[in-house]
Short mmCIF file of C-alpha atoms in Angstrom, two decimals:
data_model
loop_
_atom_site.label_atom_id
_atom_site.label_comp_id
_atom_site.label_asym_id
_atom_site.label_seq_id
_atom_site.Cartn_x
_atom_site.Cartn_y
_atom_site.Cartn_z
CA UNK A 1 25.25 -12.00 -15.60
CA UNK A 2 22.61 -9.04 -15.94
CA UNK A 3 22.46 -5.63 -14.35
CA UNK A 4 21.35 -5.65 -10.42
CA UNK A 5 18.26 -3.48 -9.66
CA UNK A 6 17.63 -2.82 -6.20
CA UNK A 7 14.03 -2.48 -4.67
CA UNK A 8 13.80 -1.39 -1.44
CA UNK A 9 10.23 -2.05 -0.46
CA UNK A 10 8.90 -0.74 3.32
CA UNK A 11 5.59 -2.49 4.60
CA UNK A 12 3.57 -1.12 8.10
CA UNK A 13 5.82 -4.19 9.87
CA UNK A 14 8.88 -4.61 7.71
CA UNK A 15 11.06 -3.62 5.38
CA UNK A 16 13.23 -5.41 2.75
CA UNK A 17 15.90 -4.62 0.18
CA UNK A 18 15.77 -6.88 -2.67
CA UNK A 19 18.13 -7.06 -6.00
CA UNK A 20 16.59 -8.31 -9.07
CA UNK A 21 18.20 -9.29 -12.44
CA UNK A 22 18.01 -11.38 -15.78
CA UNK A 23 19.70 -14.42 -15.71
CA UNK A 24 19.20 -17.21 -18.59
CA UNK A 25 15.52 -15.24 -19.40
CA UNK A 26 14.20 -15.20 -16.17
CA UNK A 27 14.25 -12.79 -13.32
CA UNK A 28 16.09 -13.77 -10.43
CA UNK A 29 14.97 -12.46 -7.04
CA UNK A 30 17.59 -12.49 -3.50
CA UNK A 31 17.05 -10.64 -0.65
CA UNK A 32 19.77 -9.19 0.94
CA UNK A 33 18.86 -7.28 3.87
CA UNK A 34 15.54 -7.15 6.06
CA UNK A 35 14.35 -4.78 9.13
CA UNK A 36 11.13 -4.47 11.30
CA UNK A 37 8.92 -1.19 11.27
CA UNK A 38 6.12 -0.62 13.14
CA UNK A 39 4.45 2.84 14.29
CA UNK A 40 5.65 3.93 17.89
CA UNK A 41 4.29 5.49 20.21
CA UNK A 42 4.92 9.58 20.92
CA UNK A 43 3.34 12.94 22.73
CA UNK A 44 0.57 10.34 22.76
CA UNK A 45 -0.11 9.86 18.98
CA UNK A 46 1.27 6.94 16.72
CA UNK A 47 3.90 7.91 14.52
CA UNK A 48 6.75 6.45 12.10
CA UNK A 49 10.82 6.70 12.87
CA UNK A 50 12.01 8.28 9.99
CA UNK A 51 15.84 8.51 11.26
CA UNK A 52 15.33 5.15 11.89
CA UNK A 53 13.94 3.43 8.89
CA UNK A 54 16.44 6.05 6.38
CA UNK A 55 19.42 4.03 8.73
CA UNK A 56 18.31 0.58 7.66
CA UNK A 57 17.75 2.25 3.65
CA UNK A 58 21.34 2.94 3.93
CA UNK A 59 22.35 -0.34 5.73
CA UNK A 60 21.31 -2.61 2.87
CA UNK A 61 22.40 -0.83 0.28
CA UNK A 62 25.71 -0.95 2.03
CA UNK A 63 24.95 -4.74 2.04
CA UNK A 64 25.02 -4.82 -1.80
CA UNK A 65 29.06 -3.48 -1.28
CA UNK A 66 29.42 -6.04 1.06
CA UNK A 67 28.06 -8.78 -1.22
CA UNK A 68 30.09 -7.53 -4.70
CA UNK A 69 26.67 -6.91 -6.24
CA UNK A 70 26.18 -3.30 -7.22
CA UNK A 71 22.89 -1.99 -8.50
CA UNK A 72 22.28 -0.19 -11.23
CA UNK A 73 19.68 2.06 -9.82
CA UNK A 74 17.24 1.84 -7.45
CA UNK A 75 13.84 2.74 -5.82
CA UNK A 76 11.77 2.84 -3.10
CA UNK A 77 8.15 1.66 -2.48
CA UNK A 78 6.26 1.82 0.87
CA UNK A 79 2.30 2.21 2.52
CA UNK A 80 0.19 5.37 1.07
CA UNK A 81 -1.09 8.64 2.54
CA UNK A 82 1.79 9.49 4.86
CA UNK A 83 4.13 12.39 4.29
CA UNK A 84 6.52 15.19 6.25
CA UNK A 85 6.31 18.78 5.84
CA UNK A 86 9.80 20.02 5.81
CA UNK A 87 10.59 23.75 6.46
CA UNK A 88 12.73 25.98 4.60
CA UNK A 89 15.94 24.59 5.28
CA UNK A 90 14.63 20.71 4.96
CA UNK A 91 14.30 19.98 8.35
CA UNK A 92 10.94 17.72 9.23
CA UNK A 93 8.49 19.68 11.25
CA UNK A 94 6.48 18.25 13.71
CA UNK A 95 5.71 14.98 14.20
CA UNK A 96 6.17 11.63 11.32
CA UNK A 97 2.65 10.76 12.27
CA UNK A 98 1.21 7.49 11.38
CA UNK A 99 -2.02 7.01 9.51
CA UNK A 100 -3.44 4.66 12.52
CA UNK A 101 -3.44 7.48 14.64
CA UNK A 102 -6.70 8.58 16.00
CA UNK A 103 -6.02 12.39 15.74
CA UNK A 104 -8.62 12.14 12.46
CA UNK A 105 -11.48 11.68 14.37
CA UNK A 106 -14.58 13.39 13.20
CA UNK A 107 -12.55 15.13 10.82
CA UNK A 108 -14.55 14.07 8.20
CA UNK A 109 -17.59 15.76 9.22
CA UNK A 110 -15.59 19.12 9.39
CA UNK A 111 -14.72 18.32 5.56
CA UNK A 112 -17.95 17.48 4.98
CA UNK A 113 -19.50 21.38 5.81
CA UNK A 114 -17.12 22.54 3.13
CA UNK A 115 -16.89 20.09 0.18
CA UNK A 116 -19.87 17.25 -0.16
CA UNK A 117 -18.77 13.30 0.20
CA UNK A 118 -20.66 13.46 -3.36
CA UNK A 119 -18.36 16.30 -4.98
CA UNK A 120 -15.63 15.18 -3.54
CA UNK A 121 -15.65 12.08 -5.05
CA UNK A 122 -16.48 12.93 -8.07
CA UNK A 123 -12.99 14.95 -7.94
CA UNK A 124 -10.61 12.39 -6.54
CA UNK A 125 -12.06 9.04 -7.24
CA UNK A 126 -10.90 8.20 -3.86
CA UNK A 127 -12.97 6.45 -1.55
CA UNK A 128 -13.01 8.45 2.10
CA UNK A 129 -10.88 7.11 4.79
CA UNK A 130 -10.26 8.94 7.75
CA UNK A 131 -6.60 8.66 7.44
CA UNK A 132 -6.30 9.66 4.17
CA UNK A 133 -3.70 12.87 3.61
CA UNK A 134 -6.76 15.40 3.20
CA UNK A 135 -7.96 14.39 6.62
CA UNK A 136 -4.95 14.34 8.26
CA UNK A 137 -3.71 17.75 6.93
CA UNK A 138 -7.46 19.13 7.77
CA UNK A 139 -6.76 17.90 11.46
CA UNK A 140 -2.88 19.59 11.82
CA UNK A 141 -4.59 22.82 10.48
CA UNK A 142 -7.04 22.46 13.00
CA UNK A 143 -4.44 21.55 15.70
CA UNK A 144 -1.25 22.87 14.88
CA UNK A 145 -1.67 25.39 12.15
CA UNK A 146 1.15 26.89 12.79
CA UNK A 147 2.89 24.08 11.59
CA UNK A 148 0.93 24.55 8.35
CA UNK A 149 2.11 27.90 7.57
CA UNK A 150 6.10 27.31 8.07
CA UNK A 151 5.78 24.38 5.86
CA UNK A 152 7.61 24.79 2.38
CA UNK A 153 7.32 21.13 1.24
CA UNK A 154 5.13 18.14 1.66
CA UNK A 155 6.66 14.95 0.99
CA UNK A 156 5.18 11.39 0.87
CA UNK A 157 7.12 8.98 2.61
CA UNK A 158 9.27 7.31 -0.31
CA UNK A 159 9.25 10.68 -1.68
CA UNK A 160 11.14 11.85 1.29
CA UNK A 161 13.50 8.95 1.57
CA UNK A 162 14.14 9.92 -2.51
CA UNK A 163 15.09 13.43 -1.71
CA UNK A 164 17.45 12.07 1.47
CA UNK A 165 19.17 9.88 -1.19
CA UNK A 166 18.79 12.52 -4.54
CA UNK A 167 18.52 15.79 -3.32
CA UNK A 168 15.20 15.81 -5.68
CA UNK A 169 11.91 17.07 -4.10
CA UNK A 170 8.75 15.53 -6.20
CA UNK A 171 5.55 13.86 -5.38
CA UNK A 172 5.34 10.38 -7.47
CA UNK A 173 2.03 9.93 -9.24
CA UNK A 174 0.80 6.57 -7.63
CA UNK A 175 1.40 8.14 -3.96
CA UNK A 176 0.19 11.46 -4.63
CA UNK A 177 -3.30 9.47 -5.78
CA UNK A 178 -3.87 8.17 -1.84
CA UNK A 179 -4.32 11.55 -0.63
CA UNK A 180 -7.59 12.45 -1.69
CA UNK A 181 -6.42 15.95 -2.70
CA UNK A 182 -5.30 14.93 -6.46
CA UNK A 183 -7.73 15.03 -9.88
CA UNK A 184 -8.79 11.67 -10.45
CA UNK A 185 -8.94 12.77 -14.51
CA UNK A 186 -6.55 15.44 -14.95
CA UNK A 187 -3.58 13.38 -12.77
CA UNK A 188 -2.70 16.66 -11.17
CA UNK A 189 -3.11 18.71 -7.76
CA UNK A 190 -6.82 20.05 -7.38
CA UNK A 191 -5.83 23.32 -6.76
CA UNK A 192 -9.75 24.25 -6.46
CA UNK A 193 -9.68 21.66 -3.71
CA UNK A 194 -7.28 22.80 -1.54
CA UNK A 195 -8.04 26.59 -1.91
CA UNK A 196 -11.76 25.86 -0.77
CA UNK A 197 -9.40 23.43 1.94
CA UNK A 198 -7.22 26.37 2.67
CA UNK A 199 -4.44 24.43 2.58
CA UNK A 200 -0.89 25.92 1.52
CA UNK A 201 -1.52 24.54 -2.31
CA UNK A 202 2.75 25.62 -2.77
CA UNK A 203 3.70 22.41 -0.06
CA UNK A 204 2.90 20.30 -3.03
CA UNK A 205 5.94 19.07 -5.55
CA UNK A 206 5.24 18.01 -9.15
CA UNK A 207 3.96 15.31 -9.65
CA UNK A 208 6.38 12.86 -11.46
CA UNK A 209 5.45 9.64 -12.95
CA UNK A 210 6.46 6.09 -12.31
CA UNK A 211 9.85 5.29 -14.35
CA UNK A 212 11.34 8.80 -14.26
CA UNK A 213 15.13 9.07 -13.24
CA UNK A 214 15.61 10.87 -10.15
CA UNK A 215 19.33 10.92 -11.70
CA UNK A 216 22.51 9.82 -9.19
CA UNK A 217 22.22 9.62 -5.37
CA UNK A 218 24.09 12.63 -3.56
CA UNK A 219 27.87 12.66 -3.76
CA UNK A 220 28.39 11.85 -0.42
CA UNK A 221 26.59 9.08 -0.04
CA UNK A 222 28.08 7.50 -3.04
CA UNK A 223 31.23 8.14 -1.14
CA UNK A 224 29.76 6.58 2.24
CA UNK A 225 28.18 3.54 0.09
CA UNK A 226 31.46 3.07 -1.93
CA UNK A 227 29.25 3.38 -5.65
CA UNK A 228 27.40 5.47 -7.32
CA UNK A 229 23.49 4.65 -8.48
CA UNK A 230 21.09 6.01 -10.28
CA UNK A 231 17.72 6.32 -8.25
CA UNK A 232 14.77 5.66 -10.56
CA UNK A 233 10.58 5.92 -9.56
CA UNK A 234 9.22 2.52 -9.58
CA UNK A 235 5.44 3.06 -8.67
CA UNK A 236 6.09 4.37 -5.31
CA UNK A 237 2.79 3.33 -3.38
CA UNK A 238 3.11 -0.30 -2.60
CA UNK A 239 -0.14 -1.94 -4.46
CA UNK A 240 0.58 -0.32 -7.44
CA UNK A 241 4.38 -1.61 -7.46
CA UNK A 242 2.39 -5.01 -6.83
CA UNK A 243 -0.13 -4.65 -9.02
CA UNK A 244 2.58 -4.01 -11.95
CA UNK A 245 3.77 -7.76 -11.25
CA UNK A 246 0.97 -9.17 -11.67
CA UNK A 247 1.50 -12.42 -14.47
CA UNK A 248 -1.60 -12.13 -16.22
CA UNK A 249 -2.61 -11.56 -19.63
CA UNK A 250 -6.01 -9.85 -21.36
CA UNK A 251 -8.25 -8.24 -19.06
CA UNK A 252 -10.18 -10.76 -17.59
CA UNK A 253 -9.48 -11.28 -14.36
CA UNK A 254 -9.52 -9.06 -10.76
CA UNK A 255 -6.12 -8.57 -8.59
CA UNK A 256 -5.56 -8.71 -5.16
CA UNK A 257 -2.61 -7.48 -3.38
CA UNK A 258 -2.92 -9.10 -0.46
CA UNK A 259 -0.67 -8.47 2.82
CA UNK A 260 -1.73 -6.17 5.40
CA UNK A 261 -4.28 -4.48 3.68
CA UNK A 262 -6.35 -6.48 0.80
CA UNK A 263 -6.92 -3.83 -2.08
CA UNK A 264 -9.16 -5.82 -4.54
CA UNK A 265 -9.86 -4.44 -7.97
CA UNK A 266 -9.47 -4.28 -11.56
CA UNK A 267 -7.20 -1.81 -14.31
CA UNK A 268 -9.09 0.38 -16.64
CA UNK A 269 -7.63 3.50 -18.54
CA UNK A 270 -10.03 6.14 -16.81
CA UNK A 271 -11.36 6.82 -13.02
CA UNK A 272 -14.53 6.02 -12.04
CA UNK A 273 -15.94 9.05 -9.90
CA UNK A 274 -19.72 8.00 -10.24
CA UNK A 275 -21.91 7.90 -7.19
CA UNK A 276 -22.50 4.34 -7.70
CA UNK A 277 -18.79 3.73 -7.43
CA UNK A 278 -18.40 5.89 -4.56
CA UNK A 279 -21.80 4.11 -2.74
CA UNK A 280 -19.93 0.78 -3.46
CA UNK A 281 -16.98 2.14 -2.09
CA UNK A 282 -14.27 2.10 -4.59
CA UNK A 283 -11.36 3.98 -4.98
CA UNK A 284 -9.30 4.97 -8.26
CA UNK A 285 -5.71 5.08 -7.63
CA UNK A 286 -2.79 5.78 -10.22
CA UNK A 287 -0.94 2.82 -11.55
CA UNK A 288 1.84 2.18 -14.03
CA UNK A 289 1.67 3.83 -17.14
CA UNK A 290 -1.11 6.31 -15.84
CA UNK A 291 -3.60 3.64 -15.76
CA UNK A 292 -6.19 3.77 -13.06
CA UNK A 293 -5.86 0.68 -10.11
CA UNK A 294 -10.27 0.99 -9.87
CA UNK A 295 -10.66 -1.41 -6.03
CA UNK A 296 -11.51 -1.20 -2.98
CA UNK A 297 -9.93 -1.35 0.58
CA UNK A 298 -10.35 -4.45 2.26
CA UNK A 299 -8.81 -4.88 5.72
CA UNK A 300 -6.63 -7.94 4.77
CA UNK A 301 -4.16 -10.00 6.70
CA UNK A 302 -4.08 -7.14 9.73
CA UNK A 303 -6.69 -8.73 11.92
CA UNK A 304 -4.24 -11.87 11.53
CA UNK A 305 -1.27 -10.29 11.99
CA UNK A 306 -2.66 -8.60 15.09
CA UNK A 307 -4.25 -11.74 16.51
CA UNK A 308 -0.56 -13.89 16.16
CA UNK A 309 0.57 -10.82 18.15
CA UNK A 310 -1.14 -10.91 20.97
CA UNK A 311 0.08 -14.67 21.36
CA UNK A 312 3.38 -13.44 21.10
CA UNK A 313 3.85 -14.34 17.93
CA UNK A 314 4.42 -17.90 18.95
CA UNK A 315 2.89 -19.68 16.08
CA UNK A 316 3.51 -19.27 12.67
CA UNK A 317 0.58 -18.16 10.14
CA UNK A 318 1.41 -21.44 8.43
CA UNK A 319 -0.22 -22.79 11.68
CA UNK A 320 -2.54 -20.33 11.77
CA UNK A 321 -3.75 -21.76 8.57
CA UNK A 322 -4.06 -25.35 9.89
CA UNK A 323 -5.79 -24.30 13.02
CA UNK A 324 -8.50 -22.47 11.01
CA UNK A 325 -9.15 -25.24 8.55
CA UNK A 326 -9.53 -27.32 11.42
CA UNK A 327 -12.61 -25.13 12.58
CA UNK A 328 -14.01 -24.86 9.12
CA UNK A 329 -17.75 -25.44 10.34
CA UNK A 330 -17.65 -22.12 12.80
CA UNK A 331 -19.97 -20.09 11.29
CA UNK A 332 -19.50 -16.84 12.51
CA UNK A 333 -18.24 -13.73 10.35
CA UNK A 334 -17.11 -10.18 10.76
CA UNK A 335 -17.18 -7.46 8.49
CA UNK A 336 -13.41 -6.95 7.85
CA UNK A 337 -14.34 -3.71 6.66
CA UNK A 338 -15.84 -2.48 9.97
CA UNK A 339 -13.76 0.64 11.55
CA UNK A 340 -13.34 -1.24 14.97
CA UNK A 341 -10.92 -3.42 13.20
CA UNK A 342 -8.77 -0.66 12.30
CA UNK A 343 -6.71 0.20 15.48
CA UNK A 344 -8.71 -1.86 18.40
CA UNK A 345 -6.77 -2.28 21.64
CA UNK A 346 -6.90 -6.05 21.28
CA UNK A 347 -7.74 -7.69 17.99
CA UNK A 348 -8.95 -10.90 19.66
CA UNK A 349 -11.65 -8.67 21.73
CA UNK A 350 -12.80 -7.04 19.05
CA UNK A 351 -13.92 -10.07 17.24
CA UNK A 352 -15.62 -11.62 20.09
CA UNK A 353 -17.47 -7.49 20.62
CA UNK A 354 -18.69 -7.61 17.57
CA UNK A 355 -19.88 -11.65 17.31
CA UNK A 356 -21.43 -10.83 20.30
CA UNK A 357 -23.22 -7.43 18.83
CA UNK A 358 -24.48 -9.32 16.30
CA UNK A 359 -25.80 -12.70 17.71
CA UNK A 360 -23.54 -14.73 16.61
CA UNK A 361 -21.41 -17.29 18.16
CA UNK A 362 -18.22 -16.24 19.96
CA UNK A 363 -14.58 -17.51 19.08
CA UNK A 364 -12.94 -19.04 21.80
CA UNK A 365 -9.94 -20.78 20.47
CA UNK A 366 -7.34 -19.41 17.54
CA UNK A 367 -8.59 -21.83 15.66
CA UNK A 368 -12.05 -20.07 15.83
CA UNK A 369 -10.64 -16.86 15.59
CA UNK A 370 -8.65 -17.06 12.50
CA UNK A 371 -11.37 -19.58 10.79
CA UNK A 372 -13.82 -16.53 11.12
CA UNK A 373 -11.28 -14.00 10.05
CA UNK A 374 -10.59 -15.87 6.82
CA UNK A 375 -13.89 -17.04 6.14
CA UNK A 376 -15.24 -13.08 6.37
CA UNK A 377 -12.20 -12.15 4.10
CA UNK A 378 -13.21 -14.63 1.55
CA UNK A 379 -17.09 -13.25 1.70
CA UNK A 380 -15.84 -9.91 1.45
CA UNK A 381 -13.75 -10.45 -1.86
CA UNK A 382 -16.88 -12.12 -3.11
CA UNK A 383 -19.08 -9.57 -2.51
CA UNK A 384 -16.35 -6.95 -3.83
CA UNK A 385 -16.20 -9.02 -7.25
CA UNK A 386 -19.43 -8.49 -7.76
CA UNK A 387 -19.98 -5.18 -7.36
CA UNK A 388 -17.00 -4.69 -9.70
CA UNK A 389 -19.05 -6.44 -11.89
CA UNK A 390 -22.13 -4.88 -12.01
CA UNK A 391 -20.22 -2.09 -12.31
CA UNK A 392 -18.47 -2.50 -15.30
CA UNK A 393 -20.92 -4.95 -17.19
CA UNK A 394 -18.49 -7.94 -17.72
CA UNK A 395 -17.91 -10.96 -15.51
CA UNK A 396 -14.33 -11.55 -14.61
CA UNK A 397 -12.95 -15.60 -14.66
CA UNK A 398 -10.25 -15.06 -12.50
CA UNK A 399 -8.32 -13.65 -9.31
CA UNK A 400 -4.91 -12.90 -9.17
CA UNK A 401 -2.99 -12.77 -5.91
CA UNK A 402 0.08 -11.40 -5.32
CA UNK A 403 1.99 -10.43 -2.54
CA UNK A 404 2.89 -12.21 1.13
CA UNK A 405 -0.94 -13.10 1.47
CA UNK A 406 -1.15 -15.47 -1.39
CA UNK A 407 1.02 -17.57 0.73
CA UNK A 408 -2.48 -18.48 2.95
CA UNK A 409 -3.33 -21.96 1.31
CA UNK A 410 -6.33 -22.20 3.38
CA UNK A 411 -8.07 -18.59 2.30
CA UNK A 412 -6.95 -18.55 -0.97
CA UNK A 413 -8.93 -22.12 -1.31
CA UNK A 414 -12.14 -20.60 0.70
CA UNK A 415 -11.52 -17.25 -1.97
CA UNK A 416 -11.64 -19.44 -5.14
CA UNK A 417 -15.20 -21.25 -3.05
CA UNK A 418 -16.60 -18.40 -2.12
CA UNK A 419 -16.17 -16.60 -5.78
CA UNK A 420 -16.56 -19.62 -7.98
CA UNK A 421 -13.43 -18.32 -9.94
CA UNK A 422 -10.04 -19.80 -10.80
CA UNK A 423 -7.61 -18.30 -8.26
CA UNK A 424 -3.83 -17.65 -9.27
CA UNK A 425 -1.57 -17.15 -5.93
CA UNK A 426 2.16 -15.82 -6.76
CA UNK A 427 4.31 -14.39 -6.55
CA UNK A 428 4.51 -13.11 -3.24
CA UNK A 429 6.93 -10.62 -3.67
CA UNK A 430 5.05 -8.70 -5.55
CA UNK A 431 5.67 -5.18 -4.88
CA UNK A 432 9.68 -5.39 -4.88
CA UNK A 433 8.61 -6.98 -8.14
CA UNK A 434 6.82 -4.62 -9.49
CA UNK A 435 9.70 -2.07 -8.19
CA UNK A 436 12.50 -3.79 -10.38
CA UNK A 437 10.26 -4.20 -13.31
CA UNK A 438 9.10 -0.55 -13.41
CA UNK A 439 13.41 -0.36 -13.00
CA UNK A 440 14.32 -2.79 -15.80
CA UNK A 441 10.94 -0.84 -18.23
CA UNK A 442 13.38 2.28 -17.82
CA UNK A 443 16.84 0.71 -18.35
CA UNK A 444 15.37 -0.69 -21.68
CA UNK A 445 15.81 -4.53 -20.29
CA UNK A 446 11.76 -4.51 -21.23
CA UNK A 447 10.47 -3.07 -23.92
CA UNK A 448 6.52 -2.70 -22.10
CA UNK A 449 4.71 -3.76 -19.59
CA UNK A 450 3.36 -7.03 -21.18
CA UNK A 451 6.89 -8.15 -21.82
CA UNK A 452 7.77 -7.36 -18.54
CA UNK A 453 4.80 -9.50 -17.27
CA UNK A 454 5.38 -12.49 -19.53
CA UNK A 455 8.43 -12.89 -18.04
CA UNK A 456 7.44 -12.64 -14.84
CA UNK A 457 5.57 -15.57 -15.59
CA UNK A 458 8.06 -17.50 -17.05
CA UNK A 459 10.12 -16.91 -13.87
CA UNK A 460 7.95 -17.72 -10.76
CA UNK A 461 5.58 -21.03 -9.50
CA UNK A 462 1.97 -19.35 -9.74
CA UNK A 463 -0.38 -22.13 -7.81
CA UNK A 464 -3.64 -21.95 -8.82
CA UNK A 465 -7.26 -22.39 -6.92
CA UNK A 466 -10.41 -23.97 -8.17
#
């Protein structure tokens, strides 16, 4: 029996911990303890419960006690953008906000009188989204600045729950690349940036890259846990941990992690910042081994997610999926990437708004409802292919899918339709995946990425769309 490696991998709805290991050549996944998450509601904005979610981090890794399974090390992955300013003697000031909260608004054209969309761009490579960390910071200073100036560290949110576990304050190179504040080509804090910002450029930790050891979780808690660990980086932000688990080969083909969000794109070795890029909406993001994870933003499975909801979550998306395929001839579509999809009152209502806006027939039934949803999702990665395409010069033969959306049958069939390309779907646990492999590349158990990746292959059904 192999070493255990423990991912503990925190989505906008749930959480997971997950041990992987080598047995007979293949990695073996078993989850052993899961949780909900969800943003709450507080002083009227939407925010995260830290205490909370840092309980259930603790709870499962007590599980692997429990269970006689004790990792080696471990890491944690979650969402992007987020973080906590903590004050001098590590306390978290203010409030864990959430990056669905609305206090961005306008924001951007604030930013805009002091840096260009154009130049900004060109600095970060990352596409501008109101909730990114730039905006977000721009709107405490504008709100709370007094927040601002007792701050002594920023934190992302797995960097935080790192430091709870190592005592280590850093900023991990795939998370720091959300926040629109980082140099696309140098991989480090634009310090030009954030003096022209006036933000506190000392808040900001180094930035460490995926693989480094943390070294051994605090003393007490290996007392509390009953074992020690060592706590290593897997690529913190969630796509890129899912992206690194992809089972594919060569260049030639486009990923998708696909859960709440769809992030659609391609690897290359350097960032993109050209105005083309940034017209077509693209966004360069750090990925394992400093490569560059060049896609775009796509909604994803959130409109379903919120839909099943407001039902109560009485049906499963399994049924969603049947329902939809039954209404395969509704015609209507959405753009997924509209902002009144982001945080609407009522998904459901939002669709039928904007059917109706445009002239188009309104979904009644879920049926309807999710048939359009998936149907605009598949147009969307179509069109996104494309312009990937164009943009680079090549044409791609293939889409991988990885994560808990390649479980959708019915889109993954209207994706491989609507882009006339072979699609591969698995595995669906792709970012605790990609958290134990970036674990297992720094334990030595793979030599490289493309070992770790073959046997990833080896080890999971990958059902494939044409």
């Amino acid at each position: 029996m192999g070493d255990y490696y423990l991912a503990v991998d925190i989505g906008a709805s749930s959480g997971r911990h997950i041990l992987g290991s080598l047995q007979g050549g293949k990695l073996v996944l078993e989850e052993i303890y899961r949780f909900e998450n969800g943003m709450v509601k507080r002083n009227g904005h939407l925010c995260w419960d830290y205490e909370k979610l840092f309980g259930h981090i603790k709870a499962g890794i007590r599980k692997c006690a429990q269970i006689g399974k004790i990792p080696k090390s471990m890491g944690i992955d979650t969402w992007g953008v987020d973080y906590v300013l903590l004050d001098d003697r590590d306390e978290i000031i203010g409030e864990t906000y959430g990056y669905r909260d609305r206090r961005t608004d306008g924001i951007d054209e604030e930013v805009a009188r002091i840096i260009g969309e154009r130049e900004l761009y060109q600095r970060t490579g990352i596409e501008k989204m109101t909730f990114n960390t730039l905006y977000q910071l721009m709107a405490l200073k504008k709100e709370h600045p007094e927040e601002l100036e007792q701050a002594k560290a920023l934190l992302f949110v797995p960097d935080y729950f790192h430091f709870l576990l190592t005592g280590k304050k850093v900023n991990e190179y795939t998370e720091a690349s959300t926040s629109q504040l980082m140099n696309a080509a140098g991989k480090c804090w634009d310090e030009d940036l954030l003096a022209r910002l006036e933000l506190p450029g000392g808040i900001f930790q180094r930035i460490a890259m995926p693989g480094e050891s943390l070294g051994k979780i605090r003393k007490e808690l290996a007392e509390e846990f009953g074992f020690d660990m060592e706590v290593v980086l897997p690529c913190t932000h969630d796509t890129a941990s899912a992206i690194l688990a992809i089972p594919a080969d060569g260049e030639d083909y486009v990923f998708i992690s696909s859960g709440t969000w769809s992030l659609l794109g391609i690897e290359r070795d350097e960032p993109d910042c050209s105005e083309v890029s940034r017209q077509n909406h693209f966004t360069n993001e750090g990925g394992f081994d400093s490569r560059i994870c060049y896609h775009r933003n796509i909604m994803g499975l959130w409109m379903i997610q919120s839909v099943r909801h407001e039902l109560g979550d009485s049906c499963s998306f399994a049924q969603i999926c049947e329902e939809a395929e039954k209404e395969k001839e509704f015609s209507s579509r959405v753009d997924v990437t509209d902002q009144s999809f982001m945080a609407p009152d009522n998904m459901t209502e939002a669709i039928k708004d904007y059917c109706k806006k445009t002239g188009q027939q309104v979904p009644e039934t879920l049926g309807e409802i999710a048939s359009c949803i998936y149907a605009s999702l598949a147009k969307c990665y179509a069109d996104t292919i494309r312009g990937i395409e164009v943009s680079t010069g090549r044409t791609y033969t293939r889409i991988h899918i990885v994560g808990g959306g390649g479980k959708a049958g019915y889109l993954n069939k209207l994706t491989a339709e609507a882009t006339g390309k072979e699609v591969h779907a698995g595995p669906t646990e792709g970012t605790a995946l990609g958290n134990i492999t970036a674990q297992m590349i720094r334990s030595g158990e793979f030599t490289d990425k493309t070992e770790a990746r073959n046997v990833i292959y080896r080890s999971f059904d990958i059902k494939v769309y044409r």
